[in-house]
Amino acid sequence: MKKLQKSGKAKAIGISNFSKVEVERLLANTSTIPAVHQLELHPWLQQEEFVKFHTSKGIHITQYSSLGNQNKIYSSEKVGRMLDDPVLKEVAEETGKNCAQVSLGTCKRIYY
């Protein structure tokens, strides 16, 4: 990837779904700091300390699964859908938003 970046074929190098240990190992073994790290962020998985770690290293965060995982395999009675969470529904009702907007707002609050 570094060769592609030097040749101009890639503007930036990013990572996805790395753990903190993996990010630390990467930073310790290369001079290239990833421009971005895509990770799962939503009200059930806020990862505030991990986000602060990235900010301190100058790594931008992009999020995936901001509305929780909507796959049917995760919709059992034991887990349920995050957008059906009673706390999200309560906050949505109080703020005049829907659960998706509350979820996205939570992620925005964590990162910005």
Tab-separated table of N, CA and C in Angstrom:
chain	number	residue	atom	x	y	z
A	1	MET	N	0.823	-1.195	0.000
A	1	MET	CA	0.000	0.000	0.000
A	1	MET	C	0.869	1.261	0.000
A	2	LYS	N	1.978	1.206	0.713
A	2	LYS	CA	2.860	2.376	0.738
A	2	LYS	C	3.402	2.679	-0.654
A	3	LYS	N	3.705	1.635	-1.426
A	3	LYS	CA	4.192	1.835	-2.796
A	3	LYS	C	3.101	2.463	-3.658
A	4	LEU	N	1.871	2.011	-3.485
A	4	LEU	CA	0.758	2.594	-4.242
A	4	LEU	C	0.571	4.064	-3.882
A	5	GLN	N	0.707	4.374	-2.613
A	5	GLN	CA	0.567	5.760	-2.182
A	5	GLN	C	1.690	6.623	-2.767
A	6	LYS	N	2.920	6.126	-2.720
A	6	LYS	CA	4.054	6.878	-3.278
A	6	LYS	C	3.906	7.099	-4.777
A	7	SER	N	3.318	6.118	-5.470
A	7	SER	CA	3.156	6.236	-6.920
A	7	SER	C	1.982	7.141	-7.294
A	8	GLY	N	1.173	7.520	-6.311
A	8	GLY	CA	0.021	8.371	-6.579
A	8	GLY	C	-1.248	7.603	-6.891
A	9	LYS	N	-1.177	6.285	-6.877
A	9	LYS	CA	-2.363	5.472	-7.171
A	9	LYS	C	-3.307	5.374	-5.977
A	10	ALA	N	-2.819	5.699	-4.809
A	10	ALA	CA	-3.649	5.743	-3.600
A	10	ALA	C	-3.325	7.037	-2.864
A	11	LYS	N	-4.373	7.766	-2.468
A	11	LYS	CA	-4.147	9.026	-1.762
A	11	LYS	C	-3.862	8.802	-0.285
A	12	ALA	N	-4.508	7.808	0.286
A	12	ALA	CA	-4.359	7.559	1.718
A	12	ALA	C	-4.488	6.066	1.982
A	13	ILE	N	-3.990	5.667	3.138
A	13	ILE	CA	-4.083	4.275	3.553
A	13	ILE	C	-4.979	4.224	4.781
A	14	GLY	N	-5.930	3.314	4.767
A	14	GLY	CA	-6.832	3.155	5.893
A	14	GLY	C	-6.867	1.716	6.364
A	15	ILE	N	-7.454	1.536	7.527
A	15	ILE	CA	-7.617	0.203	8.092
A	15	ILE	C	-9.071	0.012	8.500
A	16	SER	N	-9.458	-1.216	8.726
A	16	SER	CA	-10.826	-1.505	9.132
A	16	SER	C	-10.838	-2.624	10.159
A	17	ASN	N	-11.574	-2.382	11.231
A	17	ASN	CA	-11.857	-3.422	12.215
A	17	ASN	C	-10.618	-3.924	12.951
A	18	PHE	N	-9.607	-3.093	13.121
A	18	PHE	CA	-8.425	-3.480	13.889
A	18	PHE	C	-8.723	-3.312	15.381
A	19	SER	N	-8.130	-4.144	16.205
A	19	SER	CA	-8.192	-3.961	17.652
A	19	SER	C	-7.150	-2.914	18.052
A	20	LYS	N	-7.200	-2.465	19.302
A	20	LYS	CA	-6.210	-1.488	19.762
A	20	LYS	C	-4.803	-2.071	19.681
A	21	VAL	N	-4.656	-3.324	20.060
A	21	VAL	CA	-3.342	-3.981	19.995
A	21	VAL	C	-2.832	-4.005	18.559
A	22	GLU	N	-3.711	-4.290	17.617
A	22	GLU	CA	-3.300	-4.324	16.204
A	22	GLU	C	-2.903	-2.936	15.708
A	23	VAL	N	-3.638	-1.914	16.118
A	23	VAL	CA	-3.291	-0.545	15.719
A	23	VAL	C	-1.943	-0.162	16.329
A	24	GLU	N	-1.752	-0.475	17.604
A	24	GLU	CA	-0.476	-0.158	18.258
A	24	GLU	C	0.685	-0.877	17.579
A	25	ARG	N	0.484	-2.136	17.223
A	25	ARG	CA	1.532	-2.896	16.536
A	25	ARG	C	1.849	-2.256	15.185
A	26	LEU	N	0.810	-1.854	14.470
A	26	LEU	CA	1.002	-1.205	13.171
A	26	LEU	C	1.808	0.086	13.324
A	27	LEU	N	1.423	0.906	14.291
A	27	LEU	CA	2.112	2.182	14.502
A	27	LEU	C	3.564	1.982	14.938
A	28	ALA	N	3.817	0.914	15.671
A	28	ALA	CA	5.176	0.639	16.148
A	28	ALA	C	6.092	0.110	15.046
A	29	ASN	N	5.495	-0.447	13.988
A	29	ASN	CA	6.301	-1.125	12.968
A	29	ASN	C	6.308	-0.458	11.601
A	30	THR	N	5.753	0.737	11.505
A	30	THR	CA	5.755	1.443	10.224
A	30	THR	C	5.774	2.943	10.470
A	31	SER	N	6.253	3.670	9.508
A	31	SER	CA	6.244	5.132	9.623
A	31	SER	C	4.940	5.721	9.090
A	32	THR	N	4.123	4.883	8.477
A	32	THR	CA	2.863	5.341	7.900
A	32	THR	C	1.750	5.262	8.937
A	33	ILE	N	1.131	6.387	9.202
A	33	ILE	CA	-0.021	6.413	10.104
A	33	ILE	C	-1.269	6.306	9.240
A	34	PRO	N	-2.154	5.353	9.534
A	34	PRO	CA	-3.377	5.244	8.737
A	34	PRO	C	-4.165	6.556	8.792
A	35	ALA	N	-4.707	6.945	7.670
A	35	ALA	CA	-5.515	8.167	7.625
A	35	ALA	C	-6.858	7.954	8.301
A	36	VAL	N	-7.362	6.734	8.223
A	36	VAL	CA	-8.702	6.444	8.711
A	36	VAL	C	-8.781	5.010	9.221
A	37	HIS	N	-9.645	4.814	10.207
A	37	HIS	CA	-9.948	3.473	10.712
A	37	HIS	C	-11.463	3.332	10.748
A	38	GLN	N	-11.967	2.376	10.012
A	38	GLN	CA	-13.404	2.106	10.000
A	38	GLN	C	-13.693	1.064	11.074
A	39	LEU	N	-14.575	1.419	12.010
A	39	LEU	CA	-14.911	0.472	13.060
A	39	LEU	C	-16.385	0.552	13.420
A	40	GLU	N	-16.837	-0.496	14.079
A	40	GLU	CA	-18.247	-0.568	14.461
A	40	GLU	C	-18.500	0.392	15.619
A	41	LEU	N	-19.463	1.270	15.432
A	41	LEU	CA	-19.850	2.242	16.454
A	41	LEU	C	-21.353	2.410	16.446
A	42	HIS	N	-21.962	2.257	17.591
A	42	HIS	CA	-23.392	2.501	17.770
A	42	HIS	C	-23.674	2.561	19.266
A	43	PRO	N	-24.884	2.897	19.692
A	43	PRO	CA	-25.148	3.038	21.125
A	43	PRO	C	-24.817	1.800	21.966
A	44	TRP	N	-24.906	0.622	21.405
A	44	TRP	CA	-24.562	-0.582	22.163
A	44	TRP	C	-23.061	-0.858	22.158
A	45	LEU	N	-22.316	-0.196	21.309
A	45	LEU	CA	-20.865	-0.391	21.214
A	45	LEU	C	-20.225	0.972	20.953
A	46	GLN	N	-20.102	1.772	22.014
A	46	GLN	CA	-19.688	3.166	21.851
A	46	GLN	C	-18.177	3.358	21.734
A	47	GLN	N	-17.388	2.547	22.363
A	47	GLN	CA	-15.929	2.543	22.216
A	47	GLN	C	-15.285	3.920	22.401
A	48	GLU	N	-15.748	4.661	23.391
A	48	GLU	CA	-15.259	6.036	23.577
A	48	GLU	C	-13.747	6.114	23.782
A	49	GLU	N	-13.190	5.233	24.594
A	49	GLU	CA	-11.744	5.268	24.836
A	49	GLU	C	-10.959	4.941	23.571
A	50	PHE	N	-11.481	4.009	22.784
A	50	PHE	CA	-10.823	3.634	21.530
A	50	PHE	C	-10.853	4.809	20.553
A	51	VAL	N	-11.956	5.529	20.523
A	51	VAL	CA	-12.065	6.716	19.664
A	51	VAL	C	-11.066	7.783	20.122
A	52	LYS	N	-10.959	7.999	21.429
A	52	LYS	CA	-9.989	8.977	21.958
A	52	LYS	C	-8.561	8.578	21.592
A	53	PHE	N	-8.270	7.286	21.663
A	53	PHE	CA	-6.952	6.781	21.282
A	53	PHE	C	-6.640	7.177	19.840
A	54	HIS	N	-7.602	6.969	18.941
A	54	HIS	CA	-7.399	7.313	17.529
A	54	HIS	C	-7.179	8.813	17.354
A	55	THR	N	-7.982	9.601	18.050
A	55	THR	CA	-7.849	11.053	17.967
A	55	THR	C	-6.449	11.483	18.396
A	56	SER	N	-5.938	10.867	19.453
A	56	SER	CA	-4.602	11.227	19.944
A	56	SER	C	-3.503	10.859	18.952
A	57	LYS	N	-3.777	9.927	18.067
A	57	LYS	CA	-2.798	9.488	17.063
A	57	LYS	C	-3.015	10.165	15.710
A	58	GLY	N	-4.061	11.002	15.609
A	58	GLY	CA	-4.348	11.681	14.351
A	58	GLY	C	-5.024	10.793	13.319
A	59	ILE	N	-5.700	9.750	13.786
A	59	ILE	CA	-6.390	8.817	12.885
A	59	ILE	C	-7.879	9.137	12.907
A	60	HIS	N	-8.442	9.421	11.741
A	60	HIS	CA	-9.865	9.724	11.611
A	60	HIS	C	-10.677	8.436	11.755
A	61	ILE	N	-11.864	8.551	12.314
A	61	ILE	CA	-12.761	7.399	12.473
A	61	ILE	C	-13.911	7.505	11.482
A	62	THR	N	-14.204	6.408	10.822
A	62	THR	CA	-15.483	6.268	10.129
A	62	THR	C	-16.167	5.073	10.761
A	63	GLN	N	-17.454	5.112	10.783
A	63	GLN	CA	-18.180	4.057	11.476
A	63	GLN	C	-18.991	3.215	10.512
A	64	TYR	N	-19.157	1.969	10.901
A	64	TYR	CA	-20.094	1.113	10.179
A	64	TYR	C	-21.044	0.511	11.194
A	65	SER	N	-22.147	0.032	10.725
A	65	SER	CA	-23.178	-0.586	11.559
A	65	SER	C	-23.709	0.400	12.603
A	66	SER	N	-23.857	1.661	12.211
A	66	SER	CA	-24.292	2.713	13.132
A	66	SER	C	-25.711	2.518	13.643
A	67	LEU	N	-26.476	1.707	12.933
A	67	LEU	CA	-27.847	1.425	13.360
A	67	LEU	C	-27.942	0.064	14.032
A	68	GLY	N	-26.812	-0.476	14.429
A	68	GLY	CA	-26.793	-1.824	14.991
A	68	GLY	C	-26.890	-2.815	13.852
A	69	ASN	N	-26.598	-4.045	14.149
A	69	ASN	CA	-26.653	-5.053	13.096
A	69	ASN	C	-28.101	-5.432	12.826
A	70	GLN	N	-28.545	-5.250	11.616
A	70	GLN	CA	-29.936	-5.509	11.247
A	70	GLN	C	-30.140	-6.873	10.592
A	71	ASN	N	-29.078	-7.696	10.543
A	71	ASN	CA	-29.215	-9.025	9.948
A	71	ASN	C	-30.190	-9.872	10.748
A	72	LYS	N	-30.997	-10.661	10.057
A	72	LYS	CA	-31.991	-11.495	10.731
A	72	LYS	C	-31.356	-12.468	11.708
A	73	ILE	N	-30.142	-12.902	11.420
A	73	ILE	CA	-29.474	-13.859	12.308
A	73	ILE	C	-29.292	-13.280	13.715
A	74	TYR	N	-29.242	-11.953	13.837
A	74	TYR	CA	-29.047	-11.312	15.133
A	74	TYR	C	-30.356	-10.846	15.765
A	75	SER	N	-31.471	-11.200	15.203
A	75	SER	CA	-32.748	-10.690	15.707
A	75	SER	C	-33.466	-11.694	16.602
A	76	SER	N	-32.728	-12.545	17.283
A	76	SER	CA	-33.353	-13.501	18.196
A	76	SER	C	-33.940	-12.756	19.390
A	77	GLU	N	-34.760	-13.451	20.146
A	77	GLU	CA	-35.368	-12.832	21.325
A	77	GLU	C	-34.314	-12.446	22.356
A	78	LYS	N	-33.194	-13.178	22.395
A	78	LYS	CA	-32.151	-12.899	23.379
A	78	LYS	C	-31.431	-11.588	23.086
A	79	VAL	N	-31.188	-11.307	21.820
A	79	VAL	CA	-30.422	-10.122	21.456
A	79	VAL	C	-31.336	-8.985	21.036
A	80	GLY	N	-32.210	-9.235	20.115
A	80	GLY	CA	-33.097	-8.196	19.620
A	80	GLY	C	-32.383	-7.213	18.711
A	81	ARG	N	-33.151	-6.287	18.169
A	81	ARG	CA	-32.586	-5.258	17.301
A	81	ARG	C	-32.306	-4.014	18.133
A	82	MET	N	-31.191	-3.403	17.883
A	82	MET	CA	-30.843	-2.210	18.638
A	82	MET	C	-31.898	-1.114	18.457
A	83	LEU	N	-32.450	-0.990	17.265
A	83	LEU	CA	-33.430	0.072	17.016
A	83	LEU	C	-34.748	-0.157	17.756
A	84	ASP	N	-34.898	-1.332	18.362
A	84	ASP	CA	-36.070	-1.607	19.192
A	84	ASP	C	-35.756	-1.440	20.675
A	85	ASP	N	-34.578	-0.977	20.996
A	85	ASP	CA	-34.142	-0.809	22.379
A	85	ASP	C	-35.061	0.191	23.085
A	86	PRO	N	-35.592	-0.164	24.269
A	86	PRO	CA	-36.517	0.729	24.969
A	86	PRO	C	-35.899	2.079	25.350
A	87	VAL	N	-34.618	2.100	25.668
A	87	VAL	CA	-33.967	3.374	26.020
A	87	VAL	C	-33.879	4.273	24.789
A	88	LEU	N	-33.505	3.693	23.646
A	88	LEU	CA	-33.471	4.484	22.403
A	88	LEU	C	-34.856	5.031	22.084
A	89	LYS	N	-35.873	4.187	22.259
A	89	LYS	CA	-37.249	4.628	21.985
A	89	LYS	C	-37.649	5.774	22.909
A	90	GLU	N	-37.262	5.676	24.166
A	90	GLU	CA	-37.586	6.728	25.131
A	90	GLU	C	-36.907	8.048	24.755
A	91	VAL	N	-35.622	7.977	24.430
A	91	VAL	CA	-34.885	9.182	24.026
A	91	VAL	C	-35.482	9.755	22.744
A	92	ALA	N	-35.830	8.884	21.813
A	92	ALA	CA	-36.430	9.330	20.550
A	92	ALA	C	-37.737	10.074	20.811
A	93	GLU	N	-38.546	9.519	21.691
A	93	GLU	CA	-39.822	10.149	22.017
A	93	GLU	C	-39.603	11.522	22.663
A	94	GLU	N	-38.657	11.587	23.599
A	94	GLU	CA	-38.375	12.842	24.311
A	94	GLU	C	-37.817	13.924	23.393
A	95	THR	N	-37.093	13.519	22.364
A	95	THR	CA	-36.430	14.494	21.493
A	95	THR	C	-37.157	14.732	20.174
A	96	GLY	N	-38.234	14.003	19.939
A	96	GLY	CA	-38.958	14.157	18.684
A	96	GLY	C	-38.216	13.585	17.490
A	97	LYS	N	-37.350	12.625	17.748
A	97	LYS	CA	-36.574	11.965	16.686
A	97	LYS	C	-37.015	10.516	16.590
A	98	ASN	N	-36.479	9.804	15.587
A	98	ASN	CA	-36.703	8.360	15.554
A	98	ASN	C	-35.450	7.664	16.082
A	99	CYS	N	-35.539	6.363	16.297
A	99	CYS	CA	-34.420	5.617	16.900
A	99	CYS	C	-33.158	5.676	16.044
A	100	ALA	N	-33.308	5.674	14.742
A	100	ALA	CA	-32.135	5.758	13.864
A	100	ALA	C	-31.426	7.100	14.053
A	101	GLN	N	-32.190	8.178	14.155
A	101	GLN	CA	-31.588	9.498	14.357
A	101	GLN	C	-30.876	9.585	15.709
A	102	VAL	N	-31.473	8.975	16.729
A	102	VAL	CA	-30.839	8.957	18.050
A	102	VAL	C	-29.533	8.180	17.987
A	103	SER	N	-29.555	7.041	17.300
A	103	SER	CA	-28.347	6.221	17.167
A	103	SER	C	-27.240	7.000	16.463
A	104	LEU	N	-27.559	7.624	15.356
A	104	LEU	CA	-26.560	8.403	14.617
A	104	LEU	C	-26.065	9.593	15.436
A	105	GLY	N	-26.966	10.209	16.182
A	105	GLY	CA	-26.577	11.324	17.041
A	105	GLY	C	-25.641	10.894	18.154
A	106	THR	N	-25.865	9.695	18.682
A	106	THR	CA	-24.980	9.149	19.714
A	106	THR	C	-23.582	8.984	19.160
A	107	CYS	N	-23.488	8.434	17.972
A	107	CYS	CA	-22.178	8.229	17.348
A	107	CYS	C	-21.507	9.566	17.071
A	108	LYS	N	-22.272	10.540	16.639
A	108	LYS	CA	-21.717	11.867	16.363
A	108	LYS	C	-21.198	12.494	17.658
A	109	ARG	N	-21.939	12.321	18.741
A	109	ARG	CA	-21.532	12.870	20.032
A	109	ARG	C	-20.223	12.242	20.497
A	110	ILE	N	-20.058	10.948	20.288
A	110	ILE	CA	-18.846	10.250	20.717
A	110	ILE	C	-17.643	10.767	19.951
A	111	TYR	N	-17.800	10.930	18.655
A	111	TYR	CA	-16.644	11.252	17.830
A	111	TYR	C	-16.346	12.741	17.772
A	112	TYR	N	-17.372	13.558	17.718
A	112	TYR	CA	-17.134	14.987	17.541
A	112	TYR	C	-17.286	15.665	18.843
